[in-house]
Amino acid sequence: MFQYDAIDAAMVADRNAEFRDQVSRRLSGELTEDQFKPLRLMNGLYLQLHSYMLRVAIPYGALSSAKMRALAHVARRWDRGYGHFTTRQNIQFHWIKLSDTPDVLDYLATAELHAIQTSGNCIRNTTSDPFAGAAAEEVDDPRVWSEVIRQWSTFHPEFTYLPRKFKIAVTASPRDRTAARAHDIGLVLRRNREGRLGFEVIVGGGMGRTPYIGATIREHLPAEHLLSYLTAILRVYNRFGRRDNLYKARIKILVASLGAAEFARLADEAWEAMDRPRADLPDVELARIRASFGLVDFRTLPPRSERFEAAKGDKAFARFARNNIVPHKVPGYGIVQVSLKGIGEVPGDCTADQMEALADLAERYGHGEIRVTHEQNLVLPHVALDDAPAVHAGLAAVGLATPNINLVSDMIACPGLDYCALANARAIPIAQAISETFADPDRAEQVGELKIKISGCINACGHHHVGHIGILGVDKKGEEYYQLTLGGSGAEDAAIGHVLGPALSADRVADAIDKLVDVYLAIRQPQERFLDTYRRTGVGPFKAAVYQDAHQA
Amino acid sequence: MLIRLENDHFHLVEDRFAPVGEGEAIADTVAVILSLSRFQAEGEALLAAGRDVGVRMAPADRVEDLICDLPRLALVALDFPKYRDGRAYSSAVMLRETYGFDGEVRAVGDVLIDQAWNMVRCGFDAFETSVGPNAWAAAARRYRHVYQASADHRPPAFVERSQAARRLAAQEG
Ligand code: SF4
């Protein structure tokens, strides 16, 4: 995996020294909270209701065992023994003391971790495919390009004070596991007919109160021009994005108001005016970055593992293998997905003990690599199938063997009213009630892939717009109500969900999901996922099932 | 206070330019700074009279509108009404990189020490700020390396790396 050189380390060290100075000026009273606020936000430090929250970047979601152990150490020494993996491939520590933050950041730097640009109106951590380097269908390693973007966007002098935050996703697979079309910029790497690498450039996707699926403004940007073209897009946005209204400041609003064609024209104009050879990355540097990811020394194994097949005699392992392990590009290996959605737990939470157990398992069986997904789960990308039973046992020992990847209980839920001051309604108890409704694992498997996403308010941190079933907390005369949407997707078939009907009270939500699922099971055709059935039939049968007795009630 | 960056040096200078406020008469001094609209109305006459003219651009003003006049302008002042408004950074980069302007690019308005490095990297070489020149210089040079090419022409990390690799190869060769 990618390793810092002396320059990368110096960048983080210089920033940490600067922030140490700023914190001491704040603690001595030289800086007021108002003056300090923008400075701490540049370093991922938020002031929440009861304490500071530190958001640590996990560049493109890739962790080593050493990095995971460093996170565990931070959780134990400076927090309350756990961390929270977010939908943005970051980790948050919610109980950090201000005076400790310089030490926390210096400690993280020893493991090549930092909190730079995890907040503020700048270019944030790049999202990438958690299966990078392991997925059979990828055309190149998207981490290489994500690292190119990481360096380019770090302390970018022109783009540190954008109208609003800015998020880029990179994927190199036809199966999109990054929600590229829901990002400010989504980059999909492909080869054209001549075999040359290029990016489909998608601009203006996003969630929040006005959700958009991004528009394609370039079908095939030659890969070597990535940085100059990103500079052009960002320059257009920096100059013309709205700054008068917080809710209209994202690039999606600019693209929507200009139209994608006009936006593309402006970007092209800026691109053509630029000294591109100076802005683009030279081939030698790309080669250096590529080489610094190193090669994983996979063994030559038969595609079928007898040990793996024999272990399926155990029902729990068989279920885990069916739901959480997917094929790897190398014969005899599997990609092991680790669910952070244990029944009744807070999605994304992970204890220091669990982090350390994962670090050990990755080191022993997984070439030392761990990934974070935007669906708040973790991945051991390179596990020999022979070792999968041992990995499963190791995960089970720390409560991480929940076999529910992509199933109904693998939900995304934002913190909601339990933790978030902006919320209209609770999200986590709704998730828990749904989990309990579908507690029977056989039924959950029978239902198959179903992505439920819950947000406690219109800010959409739970990405409800792109849930197969989305649930949005709304306030109805001081009471918590929930609006359901159907048919959304954040994957390659991206779409914004449609409102099902009037909002429901909290006690009716889990029951409504149950009814939606019953309708699906009754009318689905072979191989259809919930989403496919909905797209075929439209809202009619689903709406009827949920609201049929509303009139009588 | 006005800090100028000249030959890699930050120092205090006397500001010989008189700003012309909205609706104010143009002073008798040799050098004046006008808003873009005043410049478009009255700039030609001043330039013809041999005066030194600078233009003060609000964030929404487009540097494209100055292209034809740039060779005759002594300076362009870019306004930061709030430090969080980052449009002037793009304006500065475009003045330097796209249009090759080599006169003074001055930062005015909410010009704070924490943005010193952004401004210097984007091609500003004059700063109306209450910060002293030594503190300003230290803040502008806080980072020993930079990752991307910009208007200051500092060698980005990838250039430093390939130079280091070449030195190494030469030693070994
Ligand atoms: S969606 Fe709303 S309630 Fe949920 S975390 Fe975001 S702001 Fe808070």
XYZ file of C-alpha atoms and ligand atoms in Angstrom:
734
model
C 0.000 0.000 0.000
C 1.005 3.595 -0.614
C 3.791 4.922 1.605
C 4.635 8.544 2.346
C 7.978 9.877 1.257
C 9.818 12.652 3.112
C 7.824 15.343 1.300
C 4.445 13.862 2.235
C 5.571 13.551 5.851
C 6.861 17.134 5.906
C 3.520 18.411 4.590
C 1.633 16.872 7.510
C 4.314 17.861 10.043
C 4.197 21.504 8.915
C 0.433 21.564 9.208
C 0.506 19.958 12.651
C 3.082 22.478 13.894
C 0.885 25.308 12.663
C -2.188 23.862 14.351
C -0.334 23.255 17.639
C 0.471 26.955 17.667
C -3.144 27.870 16.900
C -4.482 25.627 19.690
C -2.111 27.135 22.228
C -3.202 30.618 21.151
C -6.815 29.556 21.654
C -6.124 28.016 25.080
C -4.279 31.133 26.239
C -7.202 33.294 25.110
C -5.209 35.065 22.400
C -7.708 33.717 19.867
C -11.438 33.911 20.464
C -13.637 30.951 19.570
C -14.849 32.925 16.550
C -11.312 33.452 15.286
C -10.328 29.891 16.078
C -13.318 28.252 14.419
C -12.197 28.441 10.768
C -8.709 27.293 11.767
C -9.888 24.222 13.651
C -12.346 23.360 10.913
C -9.426 23.216 8.490
C -8.124 20.466 10.747
C -11.268 18.403 11.049
C -12.139 19.590 14.544
C -15.830 20.296 15.170
C -17.369 21.664 18.340
C -20.395 19.537 19.178
C -22.948 19.756 21.949
C -20.736 18.265 24.659
C -17.176 18.136 23.346
C -14.971 18.352 20.304
C -15.249 15.838 17.491
C -12.165 15.024 15.416
C -12.692 13.698 11.904
C -9.702 11.786 10.612
C -9.302 11.221 6.881
C -8.880 7.725 5.541
C -7.592 8.567 2.073
C -9.700 6.683 -0.475
C -10.809 4.349 2.282
C -7.562 2.370 2.420
C -6.091 1.336 5.775
C -3.151 -0.851 6.709
C -3.034 -2.918 9.887
C -0.639 -0.331 11.334
C -3.046 2.514 10.575
C -5.974 0.612 12.064
C -3.972 0.010 15.246
C -3.186 3.720 15.418
C -6.921 4.485 15.216
C -7.575 1.963 17.978
C -4.941 3.655 20.116
C -6.543 7.073 19.600
C -9.946 5.638 20.504
C -8.617 4.148 23.716
C -6.213 6.838 24.885
C -8.023 10.036 23.915
C -11.630 8.991 23.344
C -14.044 6.580 24.988
C -12.781 3.402 23.412
C -14.513 3.578 20.064
C -14.692 5.434 16.783
C -17.378 5.947 14.174
C -16.808 5.159 10.491
C -18.788 7.605 8.359
C -20.438 7.429 4.933
C -17.495 9.437 3.637
C -14.760 6.875 4.309
C -13.600 8.871 7.327
C -13.538 8.027 11.017
C -14.835 10.327 13.741
C -13.840 10.485 17.385
C -16.554 12.215 19.359
C -14.992 12.841 22.752
C -11.651 14.553 22.140
C -10.297 17.301 24.426
C -9.110 20.428 22.634
C -5.821 20.486 24.527
C -5.111 16.907 23.406
C -5.678 17.474 19.690
C -2.095 18.508 18.786
C -0.798 15.319 20.409
C -3.480 13.217 18.716
C -2.542 14.658 15.337
C 1.185 14.165 15.912
C 0.502 10.593 16.931
C -1.666 9.982 13.844
C 1.108 11.430 11.667
C 3.424 8.630 12.810
C 0.984 6.262 11.084
C 0.646 8.524 8.008
C -2.821 9.679 9.066
C -4.168 13.216 9.384
C -7.316 15.318 9.614
C -6.428 17.761 6.845
C -9.377 18.990 4.767
C -11.920 16.770 6.487
C -14.075 19.867 6.900
C -14.303 23.377 5.485
C -15.209 24.591 2.005
C -12.355 22.811 0.315
C -11.732 19.614 -1.619
C -12.417 16.772 0.791
C -11.131 13.233 1.033
C -11.527 11.396 -2.277
C -13.933 8.450 -2.259
C -12.766 5.310 -4.006
C -13.680 1.693 -4.573
C -13.205 -0.418 -1.434
C -12.525 -3.395 -3.722
C -9.643 -1.612 -5.509
C -6.896 -4.016 -6.432
C -9.163 -6.986 -5.725
C -12.124 -6.647 -8.090
C -11.832 -8.704 -11.263
C -13.636 -6.214 -13.454
C -11.565 -3.089 -12.750
C -9.589 -1.584 -15.652
C -6.936 0.016 -13.433
C -6.244 0.574 -9.743
C -8.386 3.598 -8.777
C -6.231 4.195 -5.682
C -3.396 5.375 -7.913
C -5.604 8.121 -9.331
C -7.094 8.874 -5.922
C -3.598 9.415 -4.552
C -2.853 11.719 -7.501
C -5.946 13.714 -6.516
C -5.045 13.616 -2.823
C -1.715 15.284 -3.463
C -3.062 17.786 -5.966
C -5.940 18.831 -3.699
C -3.918 19.063 -0.468
C -3.381 22.737 0.385
C -4.468 23.757 -3.090
C -3.912 27.524 -2.905
C -6.677 28.454 -5.324
C -9.348 26.059 -4.046
C -9.208 26.314 -0.244
C -12.092 28.823 -0.013
C -14.669 27.409 -2.402
C -18.358 28.326 -2.179
C -18.929 25.021 -0.385
C -17.339 21.662 0.371
C -16.311 19.567 -2.616
C -16.207 15.801 -2.932
C -14.686 13.684 -5.671
C -15.165 9.943 -6.249
C -13.016 7.669 -8.419
C -13.994 4.235 -9.626
C -12.476 1.960 -12.248
C -15.142 -0.751 -12.285
C -18.408 -1.038 -14.161
C -19.945 -1.857 -10.759
C -19.903 1.453 -8.936
C -19.248 1.076 -5.206
C -18.454 4.768 -4.673
C -21.764 6.489 -5.513
C -19.812 8.419 -8.168
C -22.958 9.944 -9.628
C -23.892 11.421 -6.248
C -20.599 13.343 -5.884
C -19.607 16.871 -6.896
C -17.325 15.170 -9.393
C -17.531 11.466 -10.215
C -14.731 9.927 -12.250
C -15.275 6.569 -13.945
C -12.121 5.141 -15.453
C -12.464 3.138 -18.678
C -10.463 2.035 -21.669
C -11.603 3.234 -25.061
C -11.505 1.155 -28.236
C -7.834 1.939 -28.750
C -7.172 0.697 -25.236
C -6.337 4.121 -23.809
C -7.340 4.988 -20.273
C -9.731 7.830 -19.859
C -12.283 9.197 -17.413
C -15.967 9.670 -17.823
C -16.313 12.980 -15.997
C -19.591 13.412 -14.128
C -20.343 16.750 -12.497
C -22.983 18.107 -10.183
C -24.344 15.104 -8.334
C -25.252 15.447 -4.697
C -27.632 14.777 -1.845
C -28.998 17.333 0.595
C -32.271 19.177 0.176
C -31.987 19.298 -3.625
C -30.631 15.929 -4.749
C -29.177 15.518 -8.221
C -27.658 12.699 -10.212
C -24.564 14.152 -11.828
C -24.341 14.937 -15.550
C -21.627 13.540 -17.815
C -19.622 16.404 -19.335
C -16.841 14.278 -20.857
C -17.210 10.731 -22.093
C -13.506 9.981 -22.239
C -11.035 12.507 -20.868
C -7.534 11.153 -21.565
C -6.290 10.057 -18.146
C -3.067 12.058 -18.385
C -5.091 15.296 -18.426
C -6.922 14.593 -15.198
C -5.350 17.358 -13.105
C -5.633 20.144 -15.664
C -9.270 19.261 -16.313
C -10.092 19.086 -12.597
C -8.431 22.495 -12.226
C -10.655 23.846 -14.996
C -13.851 22.507 -13.373
C -12.872 23.809 -9.959
C -11.962 27.194 -11.380
C -15.366 27.573 -13.017
C -17.038 26.538 -9.783
C -14.857 28.773 -7.604
C -15.626 31.779 -9.773
C -19.298 31.269 -10.527
C -20.728 29.060 -7.788
C -23.231 30.879 -5.569
C -21.945 32.302 -2.326
C -25.057 34.145 -1.188
C -27.018 31.138 0.023
C -25.530 28.198 1.893
C -28.107 25.836 0.423
C -27.456 26.848 -3.163
C -23.682 26.886 -3.022
C -22.829 23.344 -4.106
C -21.689 22.788 -7.674
C -24.881 20.838 -8.438
C -26.851 24.094 -8.280
C -24.434 25.827 -10.650
C -24.574 22.935 -13.114
C -28.364 22.787 -12.897
C -28.796 26.518 -13.416
C -26.331 26.802 -16.315
C -27.237 23.452 -17.845
C -24.636 20.720 -18.189
C -23.734 21.730 -21.769
C -22.980 25.320 -20.825
C -21.046 24.219 -17.765
C -19.008 21.884 -19.965
C -18.332 24.723 -22.398
C -17.032 26.964 -19.594
C -14.847 24.161 -18.258
C -13.439 23.483 -21.722
C -12.747 27.171 -22.212
C -10.854 27.358 -18.917
C -9.031 24.159 -19.797
C -7.917 25.399 -23.186
C -6.646 28.675 -21.702
C -4.457 26.799 -19.247
C -0.804 25.837 -19.434
C -1.759 22.156 -19.399
C 1.691 20.574 -19.474
C 2.516 22.463 -16.295
C -0.759 21.542 -14.560
C -0.794 17.861 -15.507
C 1.144 15.218 -13.686
C 4.241 14.005 -15.517
C 4.348 10.295 -16.406
C 7.331 9.660 -14.139
C 5.387 10.837 -11.102
C 2.390 8.718 -12.042
C 4.717 5.748 -12.382
C 6.279 6.521 -8.997
C 2.875 6.656 -7.309
C 1.805 3.480 -9.048
C 4.985 1.715 -7.924
C 4.668 2.977 -4.355
C 1.445 1.000 -3.954
C 3.584 -2.093 -4.424
C 2.339 -5.480 -5.477
C 0.484 -7.925 -3.288
C 2.336 -11.238 -3.324
C -0.635 -13.469 -4.054
C -0.025 -17.210 -3.915
C -0.922 -19.519 -6.773
C -3.947 -21.396 -5.511
C -6.577 -23.636 -7.040
C -9.792 -21.728 -7.655
C -11.698 -24.102 -5.393
C -10.673 -24.328 -1.762
C -11.542 -27.659 -0.158
C -11.153 -26.176 3.298
C -13.551 -23.370 2.433
C -16.145 -25.778 1.007
C -15.849 -28.145 3.972
C -16.323 -25.285 6.451
C -19.720 -24.581 4.917
C -20.962 -27.555 6.897
C -21.242 -24.989 9.662
C -24.457 -23.069 9.046
C -23.153 -19.791 10.420
C -20.066 -19.888 8.227
C -22.087 -20.906 5.184
C -24.353 -17.904 5.660
C -21.388 -15.592 6.142
C -19.741 -16.986 3.002
C -22.921 -16.467 0.962
C -23.535 -12.893 2.042
C -20.189 -11.373 2.973
C -17.585 -12.979 0.705
C -17.384 -12.131 -2.991
C -15.020 -13.371 -5.711
C -11.524 -11.959 -6.026
C -9.597 -11.369 -9.245
C -7.018 -13.948 -8.146
C -8.130 -17.631 -8.092
C -8.444 -19.070 -4.609
C -8.953 -15.664 -2.953
C -12.051 -13.861 -1.738
C -13.029 -10.337 -0.731
C -14.338 -10.472 2.843
C -16.811 -7.781 3.851
C -17.148 -6.968 7.530
C -20.497 -5.571 8.586
C -20.614 -2.738 11.124
C -24.400 -3.190 11.249
C -24.825 -5.706 14.023
C -28.493 -6.040 14.915
C -29.360 -3.258 17.362
C -26.014 -1.489 17.046
C -25.220 2.014 15.838
C -24.230 1.741 12.150
C -20.531 2.490 11.676
C -19.433 2.277 15.322
C -16.340 0.192 16.011
C -14.572 -0.379 19.323
C -10.819 -0.222 19.865
C -10.819 -3.973 20.541
C -12.593 -4.631 17.269
C -10.170 -2.396 15.378
C -7.210 -4.248 16.833
C -8.742 -7.637 16.067
C -9.265 -6.530 12.472
C -5.693 -5.273 12.253
C -4.457 -8.661 13.482
C -6.675 -10.615 11.093
C -5.637 -8.438 8.173
C -1.998 -8.881 9.042
C -2.256 -12.616 9.473
C -4.632 -13.478 6.632
C -5.189 -10.384 4.520
C -1.841 -8.954 3.349
C -2.226 -6.196 5.935
C -4.974 -4.357 4.079
C -8.331 -3.076 5.292
C -10.794 -0.873 3.457
C -13.634 1.367 4.572
C -16.799 1.523 2.463
C -19.132 4.471 2.024
C -21.852 2.156 3.299
C -20.092 2.182 6.678
C -18.712 -1.316 6.518
C -15.153 -2.608 6.368
C -13.470 -4.932 3.888
C -10.546 -7.340 4.031
C -9.808 -7.239 0.312
C -7.333 -10.090 -0.075
C -8.156 -13.249 1.904
C -7.247 -16.736 0.663
C -10.406 -18.855 0.704
C -8.456 -21.436 2.708
C -8.186 -18.851 5.492
C -11.771 -17.633 5.344
C -13.014 -19.956 8.119
C -10.277 -18.686 10.452
C -11.101 -15.090 9.547
C -14.774 -15.755 10.198
C -13.990 -17.225 13.609
C -11.776 -14.260 14.436
C -14.494 -11.822 13.446
C -17.158 -13.734 15.357
C -15.009 -13.554 18.497
C -15.292 -9.745 18.507
C -18.884 -9.523 17.294
C -18.048 -8.594 13.710
C -19.401 -11.616 11.827
C -22.889 -10.262 11.108
C -23.783 -11.947 7.783
C -25.923 -9.186 6.317
C -23.991 -7.335 3.604
C -26.460 -5.663 1.192
C -29.389 -7.222 3.034
C -32.213 -5.351 4.664
C -30.415 -4.861 8.000
C -27.272 -3.480 6.302
C -28.755 -0.012 6.595
C -27.213 3.412 6.544
C -28.624 5.651 9.243
C -27.376 9.094 10.185
C -27.015 9.971 13.901
C -30.455 11.633 13.881
C -32.143 13.220 16.851
C -30.233 11.075 19.335
C -27.013 12.944 18.577
C -27.537 15.640 15.983
C -28.799 19.132 16.782
C -30.244 19.637 13.289
C -32.418 16.544 13.277
C -36.188 16.464 12.916
C -36.496 12.887 14.015
C -34.586 9.903 15.326
C -32.942 7.586 12.841
C -31.197 4.906 14.879
C -34.306 3.564 16.700
C -36.033 3.312 13.307
C -33.102 1.297 11.982
C -33.240 -0.910 15.055
C -36.974 -1.501 14.699
C -36.503 -2.519 11.053
C -33.618 -4.826 12.000
C -35.824 -6.518 14.527
C -38.664 -6.911 12.042
C -36.267 -8.739 9.753
C -34.350 -10.540 12.483
C -34.990 -13.918 10.841
C -31.852 -14.331 8.691
C -33.537 -16.788 6.332
C -36.189 -14.272 5.461
C -33.591 -11.526 5.039
C -31.691 -13.709 2.592
C -34.864 -14.590 0.754
C -35.511 -10.868 0.288
C -31.973 -10.378 -1.014
C -30.322 -7.072 -1.870
C -32.268 -4.205 -0.370
C -30.635 -0.919 0.546
C -32.436 1.099 3.170
C -31.037 4.513 4.007
C -32.304 6.774 6.770
C -31.734 10.499 7.335
C -32.980 12.420 10.349
C -33.512 15.598 8.331
C -33.365 17.054 4.849
C -29.570 17.432 4.994
C -29.562 13.790 3.902
C -26.426 12.586 5.691
C -27.995 9.109 5.572
C -28.260 9.382 1.750
C -31.950 8.467 1.832
C -32.466 9.823 -1.717
C -30.430 6.953 -3.141
C -31.832 4.196 -0.941
C -33.850 1.469 -2.647
C -36.057 2.463 0.230
C -35.271 5.891 1.645
C -36.572 7.111 4.984
C -36.535 10.806 5.834
C -37.377 12.201 9.250
C -39.760 15.160 9.097
C -41.366 17.310 11.730
C -45.147 17.334 11.777
C -46.400 19.788 14.376
C -43.637 18.802 16.770
C -43.991 15.077 16.172
C -41.515 12.775 14.473
C -42.813 11.562 11.121
C -41.123 9.705 8.325
C -41.416 10.088 4.610
C -40.651 7.026 2.500
C -39.075 7.145 -0.946
C -38.693 4.209 -3.318
C -36.457 3.458 -6.268
C -33.297 5.384 -5.447
C -29.825 4.062 -6.152
C -26.303 5.325 -5.612
C -24.686 2.713 -7.844
C -24.039 2.662 -11.599
C -27.821 2.733 -12.147
C -28.038 5.900 -10.026
C -31.450 7.457 -9.437
C -33.233 9.645 -6.914
C -36.079 7.900 -5.111
C -39.734 8.929 -5.457
C -41.959 9.825 -2.542
C -44.329 6.966 -1.736
C -47.078 8.952 -0.049
C -47.918 10.876 3.128
C -45.385 10.640 5.964
C -45.888 7.937 8.574
C -45.647 8.074 12.340
C -42.626 6.379 13.944
C -44.544 3.289 15.035
C -45.728 2.577 11.492
C -42.382 2.678 9.687
C -41.093 -0.847 10.325
C -44.528 -2.262 9.527
C -44.646 -0.296 6.265
C -41.244 -1.701 5.245
C -42.571 -5.158 6.041
C -45.542 -4.563 3.736
C -43.346 -3.224 0.937
C -41.203 -6.317 1.168
C -44.248 -8.603 1.145
C -45.491 -6.955 -2.040
C -42.087 -7.399 -3.623
C -41.890 -11.060 -2.673
C -45.372 -11.631 -4.091
C -44.837 -9.981 -7.471
C -41.129 -10.291 -8.194
C -39.895 -12.129 -11.253
C -36.866 -14.417 -11.165
C -33.569 -12.608 -10.476
C -35.307 -9.337 -9.717
C -34.022 -7.305 -6.794
C -36.480 -5.102 -4.909
C -35.241 -2.166 -6.950
C -35.786 -3.971 -10.261
C -39.323 -4.960 -9.362
C -40.144 -1.420 -8.328
C -38.750 -0.091 -11.582
C -40.793 -2.569 -13.585
C -44.117 -2.124 -11.826
C -43.918 1.453 -10.646
C -45.218 2.673 -7.329
C -48.804 1.360 -7.652
C -48.758 -1.977 -5.837
C -46.381 -0.690 -3.162
C -48.413 2.381 -2.428
C -51.611 0.378 -2.226
C -50.118 -1.996 0.334
C -48.890 0.696 2.681
C -51.877 3.034 2.475
C -54.783 0.653 1.877
C -56.071 0.766 5.415
C -55.165 4.392 5.998
C -58.618 5.454 4.831
C -60.351 3.257 7.330
C -58.043 4.333 10.167
C 0.231 48.924 5.893
C 1.342 47.661 2.536
C 3.664 44.704 2.181
C 5.378 44.091 -1.122
C 6.962 40.889 -2.272
C 10.031 41.622 -4.379
C 12.815 39.207 -5.229
C 11.612 36.734 -2.632
C 11.563 39.453 0.012
C 8.602 40.781 1.959
C 8.997 44.375 3.055
C 6.937 47.388 4.024
C 6.496 50.033 1.388
C 4.900 53.431 1.119
C 1.674 53.162 -0.849
C 1.876 55.759 -3.603
C -1.589 54.916 -4.932
C -4.632 56.849 -3.767
C -7.836 54.850 -3.686
C -10.861 56.541 -5.211
C -14.016 55.787 -3.263
C -17.422 55.348 -4.873
C -18.681 58.764 -5.991
C -15.463 60.548 -4.917
C -13.571 62.918 -7.111
C -10.299 61.616 -8.483
C -7.376 62.944 -6.445
C -4.522 64.921 -7.845
C -1.901 62.329 -6.991
C -0.075 60.688 -9.843
C -1.280 57.198 -9.042
C -4.883 56.192 -8.398
C -6.913 53.020 -7.929
C -10.413 52.951 -9.449
C -13.249 50.507 -9.345
C -13.820 48.555 -12.558
C -16.826 50.673 -13.549
C -15.013 53.959 -12.877
C -12.049 52.648 -14.807
C -14.224 51.762 -17.766
C -15.698 55.288 -17.749
C -12.663 57.406 -16.890
C -9.553 55.257 -17.184
C -8.754 56.104 -20.776
C -8.379 59.825 -20.054
C -6.180 59.222 -17.005
C -3.896 56.865 -18.882
C -3.666 59.347 -21.728
C -2.596 61.987 -19.211
C 0.266 59.747 -18.148
C -1.170 58.837 -14.755
C -0.482 55.459 -13.115
C -3.765 53.615 -12.890
C -4.778 50.591 -10.889
C -8.147 48.824 -10.941
C -9.883 47.420 -7.910
C -11.892 44.317 -8.742
C -14.781 43.072 -6.635
C -14.972 39.255 -6.392
C -17.736 39.078 -9.005
C -15.871 41.268 -11.519
C -14.469 39.215 -14.361
C -10.773 39.583 -15.086
C -11.638 38.882 -18.736
C -13.043 42.417 -18.865
C -9.561 43.838 -18.259
C -7.628 41.903 -20.871
C -7.155 44.717 -23.370
C -6.045 47.187 -20.715
C -3.674 44.985 -18.761
C -0.476 46.118 -20.494
C -1.207 49.693 -19.461
C -2.236 49.014 -15.866
C 0.178 49.514 -12.995
C -1.719 47.240 -10.666
C -4.827 45.180 -10.145
C -6.225 45.147 -6.621
C -8.391 42.098 -5.831
C -10.856 42.534 -3.025
C -11.609 40.023 -0.271
C -14.786 41.434 1.320
C -14.613 38.368 3.585
C -11.589 36.140 3.790
C -13.862 33.148 3.083
C -14.710 34.495 -0.363
C -12.094 32.725 -2.462
C -12.919 34.084 -5.917
C -9.951 36.463 -5.929
C -7.566 33.504 -5.853
C -8.809 32.372 -9.248
C -8.700 35.953 -10.531
C -5.076 36.267 -9.438
C -4.050 32.957 -11.017
C -5.758 33.920 -14.262
C -4.118 37.359 -14.334
C -0.708 35.788 -13.924
C -1.048 32.540 -15.796
C -3.676 33.059 -18.460
C -3.043 36.705 -19.282
C 0.607 37.031 -18.292
C 0.081 40.190 -16.243
C 3.357 41.197 -14.605
C 2.273 44.357 -12.794
C 1.345 44.407 -9.134
C -1.470 42.119 -7.948
C -2.593 43.459 -4.620
C -4.744 41.799 -1.967
C -7.134 44.245 -0.299
C -9.997 43.895 2.147
C -10.073 41.104 4.743
C -6.400 40.184 4.322
C -5.384 37.893 7.186
C -2.229 36.038 8.104
C -3.789 32.587 7.761
C -4.295 33.111 4.034
C -0.808 34.507 3.360
C 0.392 31.314 1.699
C -2.693 31.013 -0.506
C -2.241 34.560 -1.737
C 1.467 34.282 -2.411
C 1.021 30.975 -4.213
C -1.731 32.430 -6.415
C 0.495 35.254 -7.608
C -0.312 38.175 -5.295
C 2.745 40.325 -4.634
C 1.271 43.134 -2.540
C -0.823 42.920 0.599
C -2.809 45.579 2.443
C -2.770 44.056 5.893
C -2.192 44.951 9.519
C 0.212 42.030 9.869
C 3.919 42.880 10.039
C 6.203 41.805 7.176
C 8.202 39.267 9.191
C 5.137 37.478 10.489
C 3.637 37.631 7.001
C 6.764 36.136 5.447
C 6.850 33.325 8.020
C 3.197 32.464 7.400
C 3.639 32.571 3.633
C 6.538 30.129 3.843
C 5.046 27.854 6.447
C 5.045 24.823 4.161
C 8.442 23.579 3.044
C 6.935 21.848 0.017
C 3.989 22.297 -2.296
C 2.059 19.668 -4.204
C 0.782 21.589 -7.201
C 2.024 24.008 -9.809
C 0.663 27.504 -9.284
C 1.351 31.108 -10.198
C 4.288 31.448 -7.784
C 6.271 28.944 -9.854
C 7.500 27.057 -6.810
C 8.558 23.589 -7.919
C 5.837 21.154 -6.903
C 6.642 17.915 -5.087
C 6.703 15.930 -8.315
C 9.425 18.185 -9.721
C 11.450 17.999 -6.506
C 11.148 14.238 -6.616
C 12.308 13.834 -10.169
C 15.220 16.203 -9.519
C 16.199 14.163 -6.470
C 15.936 10.964 -8.512
C 18.143 12.444 -11.218
C 20.750 13.582 -8.680
C 20.781 10.104 -7.214
C 21.171 8.530 -10.637
C 24.032 10.919 -11.468
C 25.846 10.043 -8.230
C 25.490 6.368 -8.884
C 26.242 6.646 -12.591
S -29.264 14.159 8.048
Fe -29.849 15.778 9.451
S -30.184 14.667 11.365
Fe -28.966 13.329 10.085
S -26.861 13.784 10.680
Fe -27.354 15.023 8.873
S -27.973 16.955 9.735
Fe -28.087 15.475 11.411
